Protein backbone atom coordinates (compact mmCIF):
# COMPACT_ATOMS: atom_id res chain seq x y z
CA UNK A 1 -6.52 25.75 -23.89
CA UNK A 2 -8.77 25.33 -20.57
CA UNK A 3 -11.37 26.30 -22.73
CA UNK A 4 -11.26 23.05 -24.60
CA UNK A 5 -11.08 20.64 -22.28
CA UNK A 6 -13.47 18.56 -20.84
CA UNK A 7 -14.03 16.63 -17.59
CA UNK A 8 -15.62 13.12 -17.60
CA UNK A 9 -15.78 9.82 -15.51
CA UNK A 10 -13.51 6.96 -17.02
CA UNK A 11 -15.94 4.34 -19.10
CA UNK A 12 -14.81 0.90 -20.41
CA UNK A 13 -13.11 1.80 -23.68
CA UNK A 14 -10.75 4.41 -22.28
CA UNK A 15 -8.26 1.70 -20.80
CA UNK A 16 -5.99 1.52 -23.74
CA UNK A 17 -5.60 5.33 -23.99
CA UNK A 18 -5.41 5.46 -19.91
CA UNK A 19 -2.92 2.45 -20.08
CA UNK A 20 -0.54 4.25 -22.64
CA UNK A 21 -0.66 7.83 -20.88
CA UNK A 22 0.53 5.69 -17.28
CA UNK A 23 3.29 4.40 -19.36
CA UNK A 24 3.88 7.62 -20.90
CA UNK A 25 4.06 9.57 -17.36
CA UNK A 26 4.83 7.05 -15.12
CA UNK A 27 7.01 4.12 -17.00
CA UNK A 28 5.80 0.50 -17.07
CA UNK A 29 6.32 0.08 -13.33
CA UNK A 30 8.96 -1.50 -11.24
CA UNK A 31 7.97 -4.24 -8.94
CA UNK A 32 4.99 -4.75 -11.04
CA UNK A 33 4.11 -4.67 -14.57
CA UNK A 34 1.85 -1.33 -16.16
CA UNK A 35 -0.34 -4.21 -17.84
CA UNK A 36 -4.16 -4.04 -18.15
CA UNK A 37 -4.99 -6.82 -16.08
CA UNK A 38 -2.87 -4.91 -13.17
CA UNK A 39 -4.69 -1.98 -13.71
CA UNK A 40 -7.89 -3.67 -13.64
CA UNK A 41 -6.98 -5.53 -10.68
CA UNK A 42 -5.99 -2.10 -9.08
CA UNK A 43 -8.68 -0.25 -9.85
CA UNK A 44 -11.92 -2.15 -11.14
CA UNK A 45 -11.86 -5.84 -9.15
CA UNK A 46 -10.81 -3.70 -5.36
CA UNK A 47 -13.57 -5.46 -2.79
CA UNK A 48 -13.94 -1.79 -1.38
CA UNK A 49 -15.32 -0.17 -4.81
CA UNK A 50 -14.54 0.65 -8.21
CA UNK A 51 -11.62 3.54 -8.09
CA UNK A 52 -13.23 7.14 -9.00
CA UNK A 53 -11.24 7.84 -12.27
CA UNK A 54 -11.72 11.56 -13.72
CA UNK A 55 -10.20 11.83 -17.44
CA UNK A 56 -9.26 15.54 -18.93
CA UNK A 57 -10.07 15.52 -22.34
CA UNK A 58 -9.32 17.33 -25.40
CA UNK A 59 -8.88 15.94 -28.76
CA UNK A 60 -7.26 12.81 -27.26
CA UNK A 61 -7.06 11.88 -23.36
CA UNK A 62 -4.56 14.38 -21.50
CA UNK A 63 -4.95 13.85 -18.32
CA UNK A 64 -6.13 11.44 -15.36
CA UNK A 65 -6.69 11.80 -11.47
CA UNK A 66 -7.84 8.46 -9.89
CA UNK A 67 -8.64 7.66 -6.26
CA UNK A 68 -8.46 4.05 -5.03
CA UNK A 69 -11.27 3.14 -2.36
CA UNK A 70 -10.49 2.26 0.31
CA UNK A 71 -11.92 1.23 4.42
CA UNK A 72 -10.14 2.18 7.49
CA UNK A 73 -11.84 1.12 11.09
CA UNK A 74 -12.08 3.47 13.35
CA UNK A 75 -12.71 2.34 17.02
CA UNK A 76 -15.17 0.14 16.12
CA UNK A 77 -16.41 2.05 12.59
CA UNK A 78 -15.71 1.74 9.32
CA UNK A 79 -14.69 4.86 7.41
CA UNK A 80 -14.67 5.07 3.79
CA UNK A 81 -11.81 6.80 2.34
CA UNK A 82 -9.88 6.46 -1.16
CA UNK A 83 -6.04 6.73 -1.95
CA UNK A 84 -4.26 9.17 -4.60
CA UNK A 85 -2.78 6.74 -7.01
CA UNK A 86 -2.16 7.06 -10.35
CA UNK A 87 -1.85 10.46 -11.43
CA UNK A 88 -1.00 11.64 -15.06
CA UNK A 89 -0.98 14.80 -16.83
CA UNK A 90 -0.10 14.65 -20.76
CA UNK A 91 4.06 15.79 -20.95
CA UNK A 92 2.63 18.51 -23.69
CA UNK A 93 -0.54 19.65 -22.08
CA UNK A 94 1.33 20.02 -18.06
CA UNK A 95 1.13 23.23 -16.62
CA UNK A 96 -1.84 23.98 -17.52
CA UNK A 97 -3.65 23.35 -14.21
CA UNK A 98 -4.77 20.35 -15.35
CA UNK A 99 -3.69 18.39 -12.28
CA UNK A 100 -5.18 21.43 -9.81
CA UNK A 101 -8.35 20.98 -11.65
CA UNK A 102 -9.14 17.47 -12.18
CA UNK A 103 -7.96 16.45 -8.58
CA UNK A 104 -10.61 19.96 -7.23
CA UNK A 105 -13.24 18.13 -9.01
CA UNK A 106 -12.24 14.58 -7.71
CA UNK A 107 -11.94 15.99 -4.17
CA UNK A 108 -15.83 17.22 -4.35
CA UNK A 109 -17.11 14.05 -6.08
CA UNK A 110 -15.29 12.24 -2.90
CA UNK A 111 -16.64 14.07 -0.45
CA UNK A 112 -20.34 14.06 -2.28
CA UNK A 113 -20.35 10.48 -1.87
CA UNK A 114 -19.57 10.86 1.63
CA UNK A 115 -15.75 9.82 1.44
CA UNK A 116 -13.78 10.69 5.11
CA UNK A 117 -10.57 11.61 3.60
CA UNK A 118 -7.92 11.16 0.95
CA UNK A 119 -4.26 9.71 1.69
CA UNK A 120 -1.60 8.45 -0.35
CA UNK A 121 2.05 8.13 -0.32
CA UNK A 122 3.43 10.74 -2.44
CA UNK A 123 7.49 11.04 -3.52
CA UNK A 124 9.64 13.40 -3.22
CA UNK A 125 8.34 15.19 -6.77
CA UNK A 126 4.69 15.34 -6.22
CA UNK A 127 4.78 15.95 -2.24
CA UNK A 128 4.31 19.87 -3.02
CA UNK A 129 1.97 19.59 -5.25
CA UNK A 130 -0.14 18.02 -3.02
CA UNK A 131 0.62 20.27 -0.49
CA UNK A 132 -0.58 23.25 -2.25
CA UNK A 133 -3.80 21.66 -2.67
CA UNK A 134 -4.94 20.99 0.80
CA UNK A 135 -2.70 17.46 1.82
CA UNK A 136 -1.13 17.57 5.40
CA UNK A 137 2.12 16.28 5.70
CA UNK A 138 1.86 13.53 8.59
CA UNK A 139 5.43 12.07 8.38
CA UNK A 140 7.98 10.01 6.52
CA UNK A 141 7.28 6.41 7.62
CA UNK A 142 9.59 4.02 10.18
CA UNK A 143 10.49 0.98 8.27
CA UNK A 144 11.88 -1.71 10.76
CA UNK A 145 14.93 -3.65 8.91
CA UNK A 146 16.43 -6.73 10.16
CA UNK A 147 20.26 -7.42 8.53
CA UNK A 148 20.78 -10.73 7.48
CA UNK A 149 23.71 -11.13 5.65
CA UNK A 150 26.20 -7.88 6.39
CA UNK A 151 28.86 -8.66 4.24
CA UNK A 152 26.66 -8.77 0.96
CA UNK A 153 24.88 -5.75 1.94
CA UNK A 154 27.75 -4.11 2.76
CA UNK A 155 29.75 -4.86 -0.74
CA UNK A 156 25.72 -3.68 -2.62
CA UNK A 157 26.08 -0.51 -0.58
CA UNK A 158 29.54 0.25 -2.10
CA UNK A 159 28.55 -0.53 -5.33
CA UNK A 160 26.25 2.07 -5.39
CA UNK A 161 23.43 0.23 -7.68
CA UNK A 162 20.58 2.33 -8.58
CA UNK A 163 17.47 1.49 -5.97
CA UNK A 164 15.53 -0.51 -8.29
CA UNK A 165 13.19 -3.12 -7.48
CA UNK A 166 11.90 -6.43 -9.06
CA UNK A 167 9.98 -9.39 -7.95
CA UNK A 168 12.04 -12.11 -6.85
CA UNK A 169 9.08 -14.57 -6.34
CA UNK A 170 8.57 -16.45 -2.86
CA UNK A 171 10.98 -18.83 -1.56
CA UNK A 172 8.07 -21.08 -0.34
CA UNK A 173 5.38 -22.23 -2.99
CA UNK A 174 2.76 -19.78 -3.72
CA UNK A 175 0.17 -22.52 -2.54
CA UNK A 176 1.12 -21.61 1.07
CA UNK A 177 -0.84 -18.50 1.11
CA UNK A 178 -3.12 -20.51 -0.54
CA UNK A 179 -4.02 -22.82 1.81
CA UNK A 180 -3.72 -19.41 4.37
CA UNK A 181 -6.55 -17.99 2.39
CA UNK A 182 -8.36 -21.42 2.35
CA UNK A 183 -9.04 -21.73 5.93
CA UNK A 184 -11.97 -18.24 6.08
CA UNK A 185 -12.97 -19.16 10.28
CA UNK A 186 -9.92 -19.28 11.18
CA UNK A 187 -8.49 -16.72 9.28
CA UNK A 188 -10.82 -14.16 10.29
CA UNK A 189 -10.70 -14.79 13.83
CA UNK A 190 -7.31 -14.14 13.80
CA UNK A 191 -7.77 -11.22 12.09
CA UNK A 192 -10.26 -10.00 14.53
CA UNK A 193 -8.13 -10.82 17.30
CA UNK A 194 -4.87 -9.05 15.82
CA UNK A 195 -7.05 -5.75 15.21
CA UNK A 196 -8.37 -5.96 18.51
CA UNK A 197 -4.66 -5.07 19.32
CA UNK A 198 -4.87 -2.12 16.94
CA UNK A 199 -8.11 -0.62 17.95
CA UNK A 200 -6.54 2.53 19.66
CA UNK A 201 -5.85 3.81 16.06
CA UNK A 202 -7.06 3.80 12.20
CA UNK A 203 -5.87 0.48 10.45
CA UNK A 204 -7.23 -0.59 7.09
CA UNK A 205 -10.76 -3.08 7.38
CA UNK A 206 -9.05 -6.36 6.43
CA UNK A 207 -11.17 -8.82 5.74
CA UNK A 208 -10.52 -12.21 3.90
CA UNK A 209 -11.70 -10.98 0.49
CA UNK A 210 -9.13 -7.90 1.16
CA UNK A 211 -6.08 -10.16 1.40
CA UNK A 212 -7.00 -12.21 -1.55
CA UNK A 213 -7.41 -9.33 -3.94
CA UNK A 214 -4.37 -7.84 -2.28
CA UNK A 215 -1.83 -10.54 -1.90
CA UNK A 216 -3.02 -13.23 -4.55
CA UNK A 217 -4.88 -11.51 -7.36
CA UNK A 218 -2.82 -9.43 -7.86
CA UNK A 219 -1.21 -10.14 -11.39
CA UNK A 220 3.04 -9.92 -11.14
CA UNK A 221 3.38 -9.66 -7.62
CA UNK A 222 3.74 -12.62 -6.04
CA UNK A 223 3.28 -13.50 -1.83
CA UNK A 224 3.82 -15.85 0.19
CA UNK A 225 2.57 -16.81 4.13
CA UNK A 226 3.46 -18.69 6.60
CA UNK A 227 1.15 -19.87 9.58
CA UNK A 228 1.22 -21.07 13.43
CA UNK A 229 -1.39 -23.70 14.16
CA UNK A 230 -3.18 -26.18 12.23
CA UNK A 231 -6.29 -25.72 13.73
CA UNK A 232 -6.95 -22.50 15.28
CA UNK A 233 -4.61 -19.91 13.42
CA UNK A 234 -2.67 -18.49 16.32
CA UNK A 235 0.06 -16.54 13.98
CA UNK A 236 0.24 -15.87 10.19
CA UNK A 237 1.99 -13.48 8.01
CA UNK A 238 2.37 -12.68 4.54
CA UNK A 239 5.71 -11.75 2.74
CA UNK A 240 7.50 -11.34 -0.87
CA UNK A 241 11.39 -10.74 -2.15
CA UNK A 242 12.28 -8.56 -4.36
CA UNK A 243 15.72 -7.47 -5.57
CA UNK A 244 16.88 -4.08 -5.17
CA UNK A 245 19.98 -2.96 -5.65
CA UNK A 246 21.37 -6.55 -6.31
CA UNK A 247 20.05 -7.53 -2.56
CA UNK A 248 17.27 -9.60 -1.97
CA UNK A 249 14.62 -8.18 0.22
CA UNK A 250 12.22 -10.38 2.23
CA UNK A 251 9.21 -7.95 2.91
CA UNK A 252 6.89 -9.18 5.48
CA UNK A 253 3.35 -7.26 4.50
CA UNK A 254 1.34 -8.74 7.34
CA UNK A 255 2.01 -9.94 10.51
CA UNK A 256 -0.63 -11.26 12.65
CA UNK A 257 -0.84 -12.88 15.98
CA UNK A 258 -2.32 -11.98 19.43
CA UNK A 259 -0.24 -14.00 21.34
CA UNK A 260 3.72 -12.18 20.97
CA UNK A 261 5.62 -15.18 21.58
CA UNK A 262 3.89 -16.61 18.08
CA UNK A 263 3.82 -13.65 16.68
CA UNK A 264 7.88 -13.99 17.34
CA UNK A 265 7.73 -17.90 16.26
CA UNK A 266 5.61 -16.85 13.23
CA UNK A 267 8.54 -14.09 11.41
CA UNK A 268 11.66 -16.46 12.93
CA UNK A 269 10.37 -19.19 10.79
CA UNK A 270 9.91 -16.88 7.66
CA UNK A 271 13.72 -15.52 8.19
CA UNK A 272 15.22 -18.82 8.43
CA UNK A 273 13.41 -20.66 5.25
CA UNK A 274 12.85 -17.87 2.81
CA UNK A 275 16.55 -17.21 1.70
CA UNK A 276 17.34 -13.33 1.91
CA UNK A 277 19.98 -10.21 2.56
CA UNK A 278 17.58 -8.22 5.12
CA UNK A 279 14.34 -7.87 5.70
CA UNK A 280 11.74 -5.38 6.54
CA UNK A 281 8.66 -4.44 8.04
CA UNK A 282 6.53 -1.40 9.07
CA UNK A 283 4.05 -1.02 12.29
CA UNK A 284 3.10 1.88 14.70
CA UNK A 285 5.09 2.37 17.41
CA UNK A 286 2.48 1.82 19.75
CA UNK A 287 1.57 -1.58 18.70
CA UNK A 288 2.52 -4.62 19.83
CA UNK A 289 4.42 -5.78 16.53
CA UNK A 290 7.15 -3.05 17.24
CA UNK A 291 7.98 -5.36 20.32
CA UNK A 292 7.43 -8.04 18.50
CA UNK A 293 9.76 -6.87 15.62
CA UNK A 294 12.42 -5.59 18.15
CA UNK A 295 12.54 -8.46 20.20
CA UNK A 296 14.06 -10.54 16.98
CA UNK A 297 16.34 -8.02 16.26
CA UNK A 298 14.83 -5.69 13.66
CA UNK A 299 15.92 -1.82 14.06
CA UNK A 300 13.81 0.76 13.48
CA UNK A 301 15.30 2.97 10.66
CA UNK A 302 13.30 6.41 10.85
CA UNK A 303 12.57 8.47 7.96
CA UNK A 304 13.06 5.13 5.84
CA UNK A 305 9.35 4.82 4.27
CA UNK A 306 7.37 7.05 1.96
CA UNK A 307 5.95 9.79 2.87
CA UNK A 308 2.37 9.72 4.06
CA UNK A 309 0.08 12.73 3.51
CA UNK A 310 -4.11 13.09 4.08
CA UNK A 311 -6.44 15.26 2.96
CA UNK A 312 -9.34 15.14 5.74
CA UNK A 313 -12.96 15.88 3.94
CA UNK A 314 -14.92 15.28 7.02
CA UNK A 315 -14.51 17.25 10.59
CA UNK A 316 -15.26 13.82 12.42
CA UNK A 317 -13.29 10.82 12.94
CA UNK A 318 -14.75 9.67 16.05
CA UNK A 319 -12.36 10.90 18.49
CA UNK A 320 -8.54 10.09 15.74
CA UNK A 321 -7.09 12.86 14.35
CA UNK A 322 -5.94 11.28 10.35
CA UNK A 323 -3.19 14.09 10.30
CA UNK A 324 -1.75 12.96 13.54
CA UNK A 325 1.05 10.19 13.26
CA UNK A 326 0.16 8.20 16.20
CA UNK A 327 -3.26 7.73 15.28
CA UNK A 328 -2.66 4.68 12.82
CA UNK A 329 -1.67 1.81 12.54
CA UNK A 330 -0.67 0.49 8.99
CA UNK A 331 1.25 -2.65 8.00
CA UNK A 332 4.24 -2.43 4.88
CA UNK A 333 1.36 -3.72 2.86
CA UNK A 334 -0.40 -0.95 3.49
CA UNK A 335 2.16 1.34 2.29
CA UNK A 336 4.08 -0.59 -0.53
CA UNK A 337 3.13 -1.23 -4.24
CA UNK A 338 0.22 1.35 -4.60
C-alpha cells in the first residue's frame, strides 16, 4: 500500500476533499464550526503565513498533516515556528504509517525553511504518538478559575453532563472589541508595554493584525473586550462564553495592562457585566497576571489545561530552553480553539 501513495503540498481545489476527511476524523468541531471559511481563516488568511499542508494520496485523499505558522519573541527576536493542528489519517488507510510519514516529511520541509520548532496541544489520544516521533512533553497547563456562582456549578457537577462546549456569544456587543481594534497607537503601545512584562520568556508576537485575525475574523467564534482609558489604553482584555456542561464560561483570552491595579480594574469590570458561572484564565507563573489573577480571587487549578508538547528543530533559542515550562509565557488564547 506505501507503494501507492503519494506525497504533495495542498493546492486550491483540495479543500472540499480536506474539509470532508476533518469531518470524517475529527467531527464538525465543538466551539466552532468545521466550515470552509473557518478553515480558510485557520489556515490560509493567518498574518504569520499560509499553514504548510502535506496531503497523502492514493486514489482519493487519505491523509493530511498541517502545521499552522506561527511567531514567538524571544528576548527581543522573533522566532518562526508553526503549530500541529489538524491532523487526519483516512479510518481505512490508518496504520499504515501514514501519520509517521507525512508528519517526517513536514518536520524537514519546516526546518528547510528555517522554522525554530513545532508545538501544539495534543489530547490525551495523540500525546504518544507524538511522543514517539520526537515531541517533548513540557507539562499539562495551569488554568486559573475564578467561581462565580457555586451553587449552579455545584448542581452541573452532579449532573455529570458530558464536557461539551458551544459558543455562548459575548454579553457586551461585539462592536466593543471593535472599537478595541480601532484605536492601532494605542493599542500597540499597550501591547508593547504588556510584553515588556513578559520578556524573560517566549510569548507569541502579537501585533494588531494578530488579534484581528484571531479574535474577530474568525468565523463562529465570537469575542468580546473591554478597555481602561479613553485615551491612552492603560488596560484591555479580550474574552468569550461558552457553555459547557450546562455552565457558562467567561474565558478571558487576553489580558493586558502594565500598571496591576488596572490590570485588576480591567477583569473586575468584565466579571461583573458579562453574566457567567466561573471564569478562567491562563498565564505563567512568573508573570505579573498570576498576581494580578490571584489578587481577585482566581485559583490556580494545576494540571487543568491541555497538554503542551514541542518539537525543537533548531539548537538555539537565544539563551530559552522551548522544552522547559518556565520559559513561556502564553495567554488562554494561546492555548484554546486551535
Amino acid at each position: 500500500m506505501s507503494a501507492e501513495v503519494a506525497f504533495r503540498p495542498y493546492q486550491a481545489s483540495d479543500e472540499a476533499p480536506v474539509l470532508n476527511l476533518l469531518r470524517l476524523t475529527l467531527g464538525k468541531g465543538r466551539a466552532f464550526e468545521r466550515s470552509a471559511a473557518f478553515f480558510r481563516w485557520k489556515h490560509l488568511e493567518n498574518p504569520f503565513g499560509r499553514s504548510l499542508m502535506l496531503l497523502a494520496n492514493g486514489q482519493e485523499i487519505l491523509g493530511l498533516r498541517t502545521f499552522l505558522r506561527w511567531q514567538f519573541r524571544a528576548g527581543g527576536n522573533v522566532v518562526p515556528a508553526v503549530r500541529a493542528v489538524d491532523t487526519a489519517t483516512h479510518p481505512g488507510y490508518q496504520r499504515m504509517g501514514i501519520f509517521s510519514r507525512l508528519t517526517t516529511a513536514s518536520l524537514e520541509q519546516a526546518k528547510a525553511e528555517g522554522v525554530g520548532f513545532v508545538f501544539n496541544t495534543p489530547n490525551q489520544y495523540s500525546l504518544p504518538g507524538y511522543l514517539k516521533l520526537g515531541w517533548t512533553f513540557v507539562g499539562k497547563t495551569t488554568v486559573f478559575v475564578r467561581p462565580l456562582r457555586l451553587l449552579r456549578i455545584a448542581l452541573a457537577l452532579a449532573a455529570r453532563r458530558p464536557d461539551e462546549a458551544t459558543d455562548e456569544g459575548p454579553s457586551d456587543d461585539v462592536t466593543a472589541l471593535d472599537h478595541l481594534l480601532a484605536r492601532e497607537a494605542a493599542l500597540s503601545a499597550l501591547l508593547a508595554r504588556d510584553d515588556a512584562q513578559l520578556a524573560s520568556g517566549i510569548r507569541t508576537a502579537r501585533t494588531v493584525p494578530y488579534l484581528r485575525w484571531r479574535y474577530r475574523n474568525a468565523p463562529s467564534l465570537r469575542y468580546s473586550a473591554r478597555v481602561i482609558g479613553n485615551g491612552a489604553l492603560a488596560a484591555a482584555a479580550i474574552f468569550r462564553r461558552t457553555l459547557r456542561r450546562g455552565l457558562v464560561e467567561l474565558s478571558i483570552a487576553e489580558l493586558l495592562f502594565d500598571d496591576p491595579g488596572q490590570g485588576r480594574r480591567v477583569v473586575r469590570e468584565i466579571l461583573t457585566s458579562a453574566p457567567a458561572d466561573y471564569a478562567v484564565a491562563h498565564c505563567a507563573w512568573e508573570a505579573p497576571h498570576r498576581r494580578v489573577l490571584m489578587g481577585i480571587g482566581f485559583v490556580p487549578v494545576p494540571r487543568l489545561g491541555p497538554n503542551f508538547t514541542v518539537r525543537p528543530l533548531e539548537s538555539d533559542f537565544l539563551g530559552y530552553d522551548p522544552t522547559s515550562p518556565g520559559s513561556w509565557r502564553l495567554s488562554l488564547g494561546d492555548l484554546e480553539v486551535f
